[in-house]
């Protein structure tokens, strides 16, 4: 009886919200007038970007952004970065694939050229798994972190993934295979190459990054302790060579008499003494960090992406020359691969909160903030749900089979996305769709229906959106190649070939970016 009353009250509230949604002309005219007024007041910020923060929502395609907006505040809501004054689109194909992976797209964003699928920080002359080719120094690409450090700035990254994963990897590593996160994943023919975890801790620029925060303890050291709240992953590389790279990190900083902190949980992060810390290694999970809806928020648990971003900025901004920070919301992608749309959107919402935090503690006159994605997923938003309705609910019914259908579905999905069964009607056996109205489609772990059943949901190949605010954010203004982000940021912050004065910057850039690679082919 009580449950029935609660359900009726919820339905009543939903109906009430729908009935109070304004639809009158004055409302629409005011929305448009406010946007027009905002556009007319817009002025370009042409200051040099002292600081740059690049947010990468892994797998956060345009439909994920739309769903996040509706989830958080309804159709007329705006996410923090949707209020940014400048916007564009990025073409996400890699050097050899129409639909890319995260390693190749992150390399494009962070290193400025398109590369082959599953490679990290090396140009397209290196094919996947070609260790020998990747050892050629001429193939190795410099990242925005590298350029920032060379310019005397600080640099670092925050991720909800393993710190050796595909998106953070190009910040510091050069590898013919994203899978080479630790020694255990390297076959004999790859032994001449150094695994990605070792590159992070032992090599430059990894060892000089002021902030490294994420997961991946099992790739950094052997015999880690597994718990129910911090499991290991058998799919993930687990170190076997006996090295403890966290100890190596500590010894390096002590030998160089640098002030550092190594963090492993919420308590450590909360108690971080920024004044006494110039280098931070925060490894908060054996594998990826848990989803925001599942993580332990207690002292022994894992921090949110917002908590990590706040701490990272406070450490990096101590450098008077400024900093470069990359932030990855990686669990958006992980949830999409599982076909769990609400889980993915909730992770996208968490990244929105991290962008808010960055906006609160930075100055837009000197800090360029760019928010984008490495690639999309196959999520779609279907007609025709009522305005104000639940985007994770159902709508319909279908005139074909008489059943409702979920507002969100996928183009591809894992076995759980197969929502059909066999039935016999009048001695005829048919495949019929299951009625989603009979289950709780609003559950975080619900897997939406997909058109094609695979082992998991695959990436989408459509363009992704890029949002920008701060110095030279107007450089993001139309449909761009994905690797353009590296160049626009470098120009705004006067990094690398764009570090010269304005009078010669363009000619220097043309020689370095265009002619030198061509000369290598002669």
Coordinates of C-alpha atoms in Angstrom, one line a residue:
X1 CA 0.0 0.0 0.0
X2 CA 2.8 2.4 1.0
X3 CA 4.7 1.6 -2.2
X4 CA 1.6 2.3 -4.3
X5 CA 1.2 5.7 -2.7
X6 CA 4.8 6.6 -3.3
X7 CA 4.5 5.5 -6.9
X8 CA 1.4 7.6 -7.4
X9 CA 3.1 10.6 -5.8
X10 CA 6.1 10.3 -8.1
X11 CA 3.8 10.0 -11.1
X12 CA 1.9 13.0 -9.9
X13 CA 5.1 15.0 -9.5
X14 CA 6.2 14.1 -13.0
X15 CA 2.9 15.1 -14.5
X16 CA 3.0 18.3 -12.5
X17 CA 6.5 19.2 -13.8
X18 CA 5.4 18.5 -17.4
X19 CA 2.3 20.7 -16.9
X20 CA 4.4 23.6 -15.6
X21 CA 6.9 23.5 -18.4
X22 CA 6.5 26.8 -20.2
X23 CA 5.5 26.8 -23.8
X24 CA 4.3 30.3 -24.4
X25 CA 5.9 32.6 -27.1
X26 CA 7.2 35.0 -24.4
X27 CA 9.3 32.2 -22.9
X28 CA 10.8 31.2 -26.2
X29 CA 11.5 34.8 -27.2
X30 CA 13.3 35.4 -23.9
X31 CA 15.5 32.4 -24.3
X32 CA 16.5 33.6 -27.8
X33 CA 16.9 37.2 -26.7
X34 CA 19.2 36.2 -23.8
X35 CA 21.4 34.1 -26.2
X36 CA 21.5 37.0 -28.7
X37 CA 22.5 39.4 -26.0
X38 CA 25.3 37.1 -24.9
X39 CA 26.5 36.8 -28.4
X40 CA 26.6 40.5 -29.0
X41 CA 28.6 41.1 -25.8
X42 CA 31.2 38.5 -26.8
X43 CA 34.8 39.7 -27.1
X44 CA 37.9 37.7 -28.0
X45 CA 40.4 37.1 -25.3
X46 CA 43.8 37.4 -27.0
X47 CA 46.0 37.1 -23.9
X48 CA 48.7 34.4 -23.9
X49 CA 47.3 31.3 -22.2
X50 CA 49.5 31.1 -19.1
X51 CA 47.6 27.9 -18.1
X52 CA 45.8 25.3 -20.1
X53 CA 43.4 22.6 -19.0
X54 CA 42.2 20.0 -21.5
X55 CA 39.3 17.9 -20.5
X56 CA 38.7 14.7 -22.4
X57 CA 35.4 12.9 -21.9
X58 CA 36.4 9.5 -23.2
X59 CA 33.5 8.3 -25.5
X60 CA 31.5 11.4 -24.7
X61 CA 29.9 12.0 -28.1
X62 CA 27.3 14.7 -28.8
X63 CA 24.4 12.4 -27.9
X64 CA 26.0 11.6 -24.5
X65 CA 26.3 15.4 -23.9
X66 CA 22.6 15.9 -24.8
X67 CA 21.6 13.0 -22.5
X68 CA 23.7 14.5 -19.7
X69 CA 22.1 17.9 -20.1
X70 CA 18.6 16.5 -20.0
X71 CA 19.5 14.2 -17.0
X72 CA 20.9 17.0 -15.0
X73 CA 18.4 19.8 -15.6
X74 CA 16.1 19.1 -18.5
X75 CA 16.0 20.1 -22.2
X76 CA 16.7 23.8 -21.6
X77 CA 19.5 23.2 -19.1
X78 CA 23.1 23.9 -20.0
X79 CA 26.1 22.0 -18.7
X80 CA 29.1 24.1 -17.4
X81 CA 31.0 23.8 -20.7
X82 CA 27.9 24.4 -22.9
X83 CA 28.1 28.0 -21.6
X84 CA 31.6 28.4 -23.1
X85 CA 31.7 31.1 -25.8
X86 CA 33.4 29.1 -28.5
X87 CA 32.5 25.7 -30.0
X88 CA 33.6 23.5 -32.9
X89 CA 33.5 19.9 -34.2
X90 CA 36.4 17.5 -34.4
X91 CA 36.8 14.8 -37.0
X92 CA 37.9 11.7 -35.1
X93 CA 39.2 9.2 -37.7
X94 CA 42.7 7.9 -37.1
X95 CA 45.5 7.5 -39.7
X96 CA 44.3 4.1 -40.6
X97 CA 40.7 3.7 -39.3
X98 CA 37.4 5.4 -40.0
X99 CA 36.3 4.6 -36.4
X100 CA 39.2 5.1 -34.0
X101 CA 40.4 3.9 -30.6
X102 CA 41.4 6.1 -27.6
X103 CA 45.1 5.7 -28.0
X104 CA 45.2 7.1 -31.5
X105 CA 42.8 9.9 -30.8
X106 CA 44.5 10.9 -27.6
X107 CA 47.8 11.0 -29.5
X108 CA 46.1 13.3 -32.0
X109 CA 44.8 15.6 -29.3
X110 CA 48.0 15.6 -27.2
X111 CA 50.7 15.3 -29.9
X112 CA 49.4 17.1 -33.0
X113 CA 49.3 14.4 -35.7
X114 CA 47.0 11.5 -36.6
X115 CA 48.5 8.1 -35.9
X116 CA 47.6 4.4 -36.3
X117 CA 45.1 2.5 -34.2
X118 CA 46.4 1.2 -30.9
X119 CA 49.7 3.2 -31.0
X120 CA 50.8 5.8 -28.5
X121 CA 53.0 8.8 -29.0
X122 CA 54.6 7.6 -32.3
X123 CA 53.8 8.8 -35.8
X124 CA 52.0 6.8 -38.5
X125 CA 55.2 5.2 -39.8
X126 CA 54.9 2.9 -36.8
X127 CA 52.4 0.1 -37.1
X128 CA 50.7 -1.6 -34.2
X129 CA 53.1 -4.0 -32.4
X130 CA 56.1 -2.9 -34.4
X131 CA 58.6 -2.4 -31.5
X132 CA 61.6 -1.9 -33.7
X133 CA 60.0 0.9 -35.7
X134 CA 59.0 2.7 -32.4
X135 CA 62.6 2.7 -31.2
X136 CA 63.5 5.2 -34.0
X137 CA 63.7 8.5 -32.3
X138 CA 62.4 10.3 -35.4
X139 CA 59.0 8.6 -34.9
X140 CA 58.6 9.8 -31.4
X141 CA 56.1 12.7 -30.9
X142 CA 56.3 15.5 -28.4
X143 CA 53.2 16.0 -26.3
X144 CA 51.7 19.2 -24.9
X145 CA 53.0 18.1 -21.5
X146 CA 56.5 17.9 -23.0
X147 CA 56.2 21.3 -24.6
X148 CA 54.9 22.8 -21.3
X149 CA 57.9 21.4 -19.3
X150 CA 60.3 22.7 -21.9
X151 CA 58.7 26.1 -21.6
X152 CA 59.3 26.1 -17.8
X153 CA 55.7 25.3 -17.0
X154 CA 54.4 22.5 -14.8
X155 CA 52.4 19.7 -16.3
X156 CA 50.3 16.7 -15.2
X157 CA 47.2 14.7 -15.7
X158 CA 44.2 13.4 -13.8
X159 CA 42.3 10.3 -15.0
X160 CA 39.7 7.9 -13.7
X161 CA 41.5 5.2 -15.7
X162 CA 44.8 3.5 -15.1
X163 CA 47.6 6.0 -15.4
X164 CA 49.1 3.8 -18.1
X165 CA 45.9 3.7 -20.2
X166 CA 45.3 4.8 -23.8
X167 CA 44.3 8.4 -23.1
X168 CA 47.0 9.5 -20.6
X169 CA 49.7 7.4 -22.3
X170 CA 50.5 9.9 -25.0
X171 CA 51.3 12.5 -22.4
X172 CA 54.6 10.8 -21.7
X173 CA 55.0 7.5 -23.6
X174 CA 56.1 6.3 -27.0
X175 CA 54.7 2.8 -27.7
X176 CA 53.8 0.7 -30.7
X177 CA 51.1 -1.0 -28.6
X178 CA 48.7 0.5 -26.1
X179 CA 48.5 -3.0 -24.6
X180 CA 52.1 -2.8 -23.4
X181 CA 51.1 -1.1 -20.1
X182 CA 53.4 -3.5 -18.2
X183 CA 56.0 -6.2 -18.9
X184 CA 53.4 -9.1 -18.7
X185 CA 51.8 -8.0 -21.9
X186 CA 54.9 -7.9 -24.0
X187 CA 55.9 -10.8 -26.2
X188 CA 59.6 -11.7 -26.8
X189 CA 59.7 -9.6 -30.0
X190 CA 58.7 -6.6 -27.9
X191 CA 61.3 -7.0 -25.1
X192 CA 63.6 -4.4 -26.7
X193 CA 60.9 -1.8 -26.0
X194 CA 60.1 -0.4 -22.5
X195 CA 56.6 -0.9 -21.1
X196 CA 54.4 2.2 -20.6
X197 CA 54.5 2.1 -16.8
X198 CA 58.3 2.2 -16.8
X199 CA 58.3 5.1 -19.3
X200 CA 56.0 7.0 -16.9
X201 CA 58.3 6.6 -13.9
X202 CA 61.8 6.2 -15.3
X203 CA 61.9 8.3 -18.5
X204 CA 61.4 12.0 -19.3
X205 CA 58.9 13.6 -19.4
X206 CA 57.0 11.2 -17.2
X207 CA 59.3 11.4 -14.3
X208 CA 59.1 15.2 -14.3
X209 CA 55.3 15.5 -14.4
X210 CA 54.2 17.3 -11.3
X211 CA 50.8 15.6 -11.1
X212 CA 49.9 12.0 -11.9
X213 CA 46.6 10.9 -10.5
X214 CA 44.5 7.9 -11.4
X215 CA 44.4 4.1 -11.1
X216 CA 46.5 1.2 -12.3
X217 CA 48.5 0.0 -9.2
X218 CA 48.7 -3.5 -10.7
X219 CA 50.7 -2.3 -13.7
X220 CA 53.1 -0.4 -11.4
X221 CA 54.0 -3.1 -8.9
X222 CA 53.7 -6.8 -8.2
X223 CA 51.5 -8.6 -5.6
X224 CA 49.0 -5.8 -5.0
X225 CA 46.3 -6.4 -2.4
X226 CA 42.8 -7.0 -3.8
X227 CA 39.6 -6.1 -1.9
X228 CA 35.9 -6.1 -2.8
X229 CA 36.0 -2.3 -3.1
X230 CA 39.3 -2.3 -5.0
X231 CA 39.4 -5.4 -7.2
X232 CA 42.0 -6.4 -9.7
X233 CA 41.2 -7.0 -13.3
X234 CA 42.3 -10.2 -15.1
X235 CA 42.0 -8.4 -18.5
X236 CA 44.5 -5.8 -17.3
X237 CA 48.3 -6.1 -17.4
X238 CA 49.6 -7.2 -14.0
X239 CA 53.3 -6.7 -13.4
X240 CA 55.5 -9.8 -13.2
X241 CA 59.1 -8.6 -13.3
X242 CA 59.3 -7.8 -9.6
X243 CA 59.7 -4.1 -10.1
X244 CA 57.9 -1.7 -7.7
X245 CA 57.7 1.5 -9.7
X246 CA 56.1 3.4 -6.9
X247 CA 59.3 2.8 -4.9
X248 CA 61.3 3.9 -8.0
X249 CA 59.2 7.1 -8.1
X250 CA 59.9 7.8 -4.5
X251 CA 63.7 7.1 -4.8
X252 CA 63.9 9.4 -7.8
X253 CA 62.3 12.3 -6.0
X254 CA 64.4 11.7 -2.9
X255 CA 67.7 11.5 -4.9
X256 CA 66.8 14.8 -6.5
X257 CA 65.7 16.3 -3.2
X258 CA 62.3 17.2 -4.6
X259 CA 59.2 17.7 -2.4
X260 CA 56.7 14.9 -3.3
X261 CA 53.7 13.1 -2.0
X262 CA 52.4 9.6 -2.8
X263 CA 48.7 9.2 -2.3
X264 CA 46.5 6.1 -2.2
X265 CA 43.0 7.0 -0.9
X266 CA 40.6 9.9 0.0
X267 CA 42.3 10.5 3.3
X268 CA 45.7 11.0 1.7
X269 CA 44.2 13.4 -0.9
X270 CA 42.3 15.4 1.7
X271 CA 45.4 15.7 3.9
X272 CA 47.7 16.7 1.0
X273 CA 50.0 19.6 2.0
X274 CA 50.1 21.6 -1.2
X275 CA 52.6 24.0 0.2
X276 CA 55.1 21.2 0.9
X277 CA 54.4 19.2 -2.3
X278 CA 55.7 19.9 -5.8
X279 CA 55.2 16.4 -7.2
X280 CA 52.2 14.2 -6.6
X281 CA 51.7 10.5 -7.5
X282 CA 48.2 9.5 -6.6
X283 CA 47.4 5.8 -7.4
X284 CA 43.9 5.3 -6.0
X285 CA 43.0 1.9 -7.4
X286 CA 44.5 -1.4 -8.5
X287 CA 42.7 -1.1 -11.9
X288 CA 40.5 1.8 -13.1
X289 CA 38.8 3.9 -10.5
X290 CA 35.3 2.8 -9.6
X291 CA 32.3 4.5 -11.1
X292 CA 31.1 7.6 -9.3
X293 CA 27.9 5.8 -8.3
X294 CA 29.8 2.9 -6.9
X295 CA 33.0 4.3 -5.3
X296 CA 33.7 4.2 -1.6
X297 CA 33.5 7.9 -0.5
X298 CA 35.0 7.2 2.9
X299 CA 38.6 7.8 4.0
X300 CA 39.9 4.6 2.6
X301 CA 38.0 5.0 -0.7
X302 CA 38.7 6.5 -4.1
X303 CA 38.4 10.3 -4.8
X304 CA 36.0 11.8 -7.3
X305 CA 37.3 13.3 -10.5
X306 CA 36.4 16.8 -9.1
X307 CA 38.5 16.1 -6.0
X308 CA 41.5 15.1 -8.1
X309 CA 41.1 18.1 -10.4
X310 CA 41.0 20.6 -7.5
X311 CA 44.1 19.1 -5.9
X312 CA 45.9 19.0 -9.2
X313 CA 45.3 22.7 -10.0
X314 CA 46.4 23.7 -6.5
X315 CA 49.7 21.9 -7.0
X316 CA 50.3 23.0 -10.6
X317 CA 49.4 26.7 -10.1
X318 CA 52.4 27.2 -7.7
X319 CA 54.5 27.6 -10.8
X320 CA 54.6 31.3 -11.8
X321 CA 55.1 30.3 -15.4
X322 CA 51.8 28.4 -15.5
X323 CA 50.9 24.8 -16.3
X324 CA 49.3 22.3 -18.6
X325 CA 46.8 19.8 -17.2
X326 CA 45.0 17.0 -19.0
X327 CA 41.8 15.6 -17.3
X328 CA 40.2 12.4 -18.5
X329 CA 36.7 11.2 -17.6
X330 CA 37.4 7.7 -18.7
X331 CA 34.6 5.8 -17.1
X332 CA 32.1 7.4 -19.5
X333 CA 33.7 5.1 -22.1
X334 CA 33.8 2.1 -19.8
X335 CA 30.1 2.3 -19.1
X336 CA 29.3 2.8 -22.8
X337 CA 31.3 -0.3 -23.6
X338 CA 29.1 -2.2 -21.2
X339 CA 26.0 -0.7 -22.9
X340 CA 24.8 1.0 -19.6
X341 CA 23.7 4.4 -20.7
X342 CA 22.7 5.8 -17.4
X343 CA 26.0 4.8 -15.9
X344 CA 27.8 6.5 -18.7
X345 CA 25.7 9.7 -18.4
X346 CA 26.2 9.8 -14.7
X347 CA 30.0 9.7 -15.3
X348 CA 29.6 12.4 -17.9
X349 CA 27.7 14.4 -15.2
X350 CA 30.6 13.9 -12.8
X351 CA 33.0 15.3 -15.4
X352 CA 30.8 18.3 -15.8
X353 CA 31.2 18.9 -12.0
X354 CA 35.0 18.7 -12.4
X355 CA 34.8 21.4 -15.2
X356 CA 32.7 23.5 -12.8
X357 CA 35.4 23.1 -10.1
X358 CA 38.1 24.1 -12.6
X359 CA 36.2 27.2 -13.5
X360 CA 35.8 28.2 -9.9
X361 CA 39.5 28.1 -9.1
X362 CA 41.0 29.5 -12.3
X363 CA 41.0 32.9 -14.0
X364 CA 39.5 32.9 -17.5
X365 CA 41.8 35.9 -18.4
X366 CA 44.8 33.6 -18.2
X367 CA 43.5 30.1 -18.3
X368 CA 42.4 28.3 -21.5
X369 CA 39.9 25.5 -20.8
X370 CA 39.1 23.1 -23.6
X371 CA 36.4 20.4 -23.2
X372 CA 36.1 17.7 -25.8
X373 CA 36.0 13.9 -26.4
X374 CA 38.4 11.5 -28.1
X375 CA 35.7 9.6 -29.9
X376 CA 32.0 8.9 -29.8
X377 CA 29.9 5.9 -29.0
X378 CA 26.8 4.4 -30.8
X379 CA 24.2 5.8 -28.3
X380 CA 21.1 7.2 -29.9
X381 CA 18.1 9.2 -28.5
X382 CA 14.9 8.0 -29.9
X383 CA 11.4 9.6 -30.5
X384 CA 9.1 10.6 -29.1
X385 CA 9.4 11.0 -25.3
X386 CA 7.5 13.9 -23.7
X387 CA 9.5 17.0 -22.8
X388 CA 10.4 16.8 -19.1
X389 CA 10.2 13.0 -19.2
X390 CA 12.8 10.5 -18.1
X391 CA 15.4 10.1 -20.8
X392 CA 16.2 6.6 -19.4
X393 CA 12.5 5.6 -19.5
X394 CA 10.4 4.2 -22.3
X395 CA 8.1 5.8 -24.9
X396 CA 5.9 4.5 -27.6
X397 CA 4.2 2.2 -28.3
X398 CA 5.7 1.1 -31.6
X399 CA 3.0 0.8 -34.3
X400 CA 4.9 -2.3 -35.6
X401 CA 4.9 -4.6 -32.6
X402 CA 2.7 -2.7 -30.1
X403 CA 5.5 -2.5 -27.5
X404 CA 7.1 0.5 -25.9
X405 CA 10.8 1.1 -26.5
X406 CA 13.6 2.8 -24.5
X407 CA 14.3 6.5 -25.3
X408 CA 18.0 5.5 -25.5
X409 CA 19.4 2.6 -27.5
X410 CA 22.8 1.7 -29.0
X411 CA 23.9 0.7 -32.5
X412 CA 26.1 -2.1 -31.1
X413 CA 26.2 -3.8 -27.8
X414 CA 27.2 -6.8 -25.8
X415 CA 25.2 -10.0 -25.1
X416 CA 23.0 -8.1 -22.5
X417 CA 21.8 -5.8 -25.3
X418 CA 20.0 -8.6 -27.1
X419 CA 16.4 -8.0 -25.9
X420 CA 14.6 -10.5 -28.1
X421 CA 13.2 -14.0 -27.6
X422 CA 11.5 -16.7 -29.6
X423 CA 7.8 -17.3 -29.5
X424 CA 5.3 -19.4 -31.4
X425 CA 2.0 -17.9 -32.5
X426 CA -0.4 -19.9 -34.6
X427 CA 2.3 -22.5 -35.2
X428 CA 4.7 -19.8 -36.5
X429 CA 7.9 -19.2 -34.6
X430 CA 9.0 -15.6 -34.6
X431 CA 11.6 -13.5 -32.9
X432 CA 9.9 -10.9 -30.8
X433 CA 11.2 -7.9 -28.8
X434 CA 10.9 -7.9 -25.1
X435 CA 8.8 -5.2 -23.5
X436 CA 11.2 -2.8 -21.7
X437 CA 8.2 -1.4 -19.7
X438 CA 8.3 -4.6 -17.7
X439 CA 11.7 -3.9 -16.2
X440 CA 13.5 -0.9 -14.5
X441 CA 15.2 0.8 -17.4
X442 CA 16.2 3.6 -15.0
X443 CA 18.6 1.4 -13.2
X444 CA 22.3 2.4 -13.4
X445 CA 23.2 -1.2 -14.6
X446 CA 20.4 -1.6 -17.1
X447 CA 21.8 -2.4 -20.6
X448 CA 19.9 -0.7 -23.4
X449 CA 18.9 -2.6 -26.5
X450 CA 21.3 -2.6 -29.5
X451 CA 20.8 -3.2 -33.2
X452 CA 23.9 -5.4 -33.5
X453 CA 25.0 -7.8 -30.8
X454 CA 28.8 -8.1 -30.3
X455 CA 31.0 -8.9 -27.4
X456 CA 30.6 -5.3 -26.2
X457 CA 29.5 -1.9 -27.5
X458 CA 32.0 -0.5 -30.0
X459 CA 33.0 3.1 -30.6
X460 CA 31.1 5.4 -32.9
X461 CA 32.7 7.3 -35.8
X462 CA 30.8 10.6 -35.8
X463 CA 32.4 14.0 -35.0
X464 CA 32.7 15.1 -31.4
X465 CA 32.2 18.6 -30.1
X466 CA 34.9 20.9 -28.7
X467 CA 34.1 23.7 -26.3
X468 CA 36.6 26.4 -25.3
X469 CA 36.9 29.4 -22.9
X470 CA 39.7 31.7 -22.2
X471 CA 42.7 33.0 -24.1
X472 CA 42.4 32.3 -27.9
X473 CA 39.4 30.1 -27.4
X474 CA 38.0 31.7 -30.6
X475 CA 40.5 29.4 -32.5
X476 CA 37.9 26.7 -32.0
X477 CA 35.2 27.9 -34.4
X478 CA 34.2 25.3 -37.1
X479 CA 34.8 21.7 -38.2
X480 CA 38.4 20.8 -37.4
X481 CA 40.7 17.9 -37.7
X482 CA 41.2 16.4 -34.3
X483 CA 44.9 17.0 -34.1
X484 CA 44.2 20.7 -34.6
X485 CA 43.5 20.9 -30.9
X486 CA 47.2 20.4 -30.1
X487 CA 48.1 23.2 -32.5
X488 CA 45.5 25.7 -31.3
X489 CA 46.5 25.1 -27.7
X490 CA 50.2 25.4 -28.6
X491 CA 49.5 28.7 -30.3
X492 CA 47.4 30.1 -27.4
X493 CA 50.1 29.2 -24.9
X494 CA 53.1 30.0 -27.1
X495 CA 54.5 26.5 -26.9
X496 CA 56.8 24.6 -29.2
X497 CA 57.0 26.0 -32.7
X498 CA 54.5 28.7 -31.7
X499 CA 56.7 30.1 -29.0
X500 CA 58.4 32.7 -31.2
X501 CA 57.1 36.3 -31.6
X502 CA 54.0 36.9 -33.7
X503 CA 55.9 38.3 -36.6
X504 CA 57.7 35.0 -37.4
X505 CA 55.5 32.5 -35.6
X506 CA 53.6 31.4 -38.7
X507 CA 56.6 30.9 -40.9
X508 CA 58.4 28.9 -38.2
X509 CA 55.3 26.7 -37.7
X510 CA 55.0 26.0 -41.5
X511 CA 58.7 24.9 -41.7
X512 CA 58.6 22.8 -38.6
X513 CA 55.1 21.2 -39.0
X514 CA 54.9 20.8 -42.7
X515 CA 58.4 20.8 -44.4
X516 CA 60.5 18.9 -41.9
X517 CA 58.3 15.7 -42.0
X518 CA 58.5 15.8 -45.8
X519 CA 62.3 16.1 -45.7
X520 CA 62.4 12.9 -43.7
X521 CA 60.9 11.1 -46.7
X522 CA 63.6 12.2 -49.1

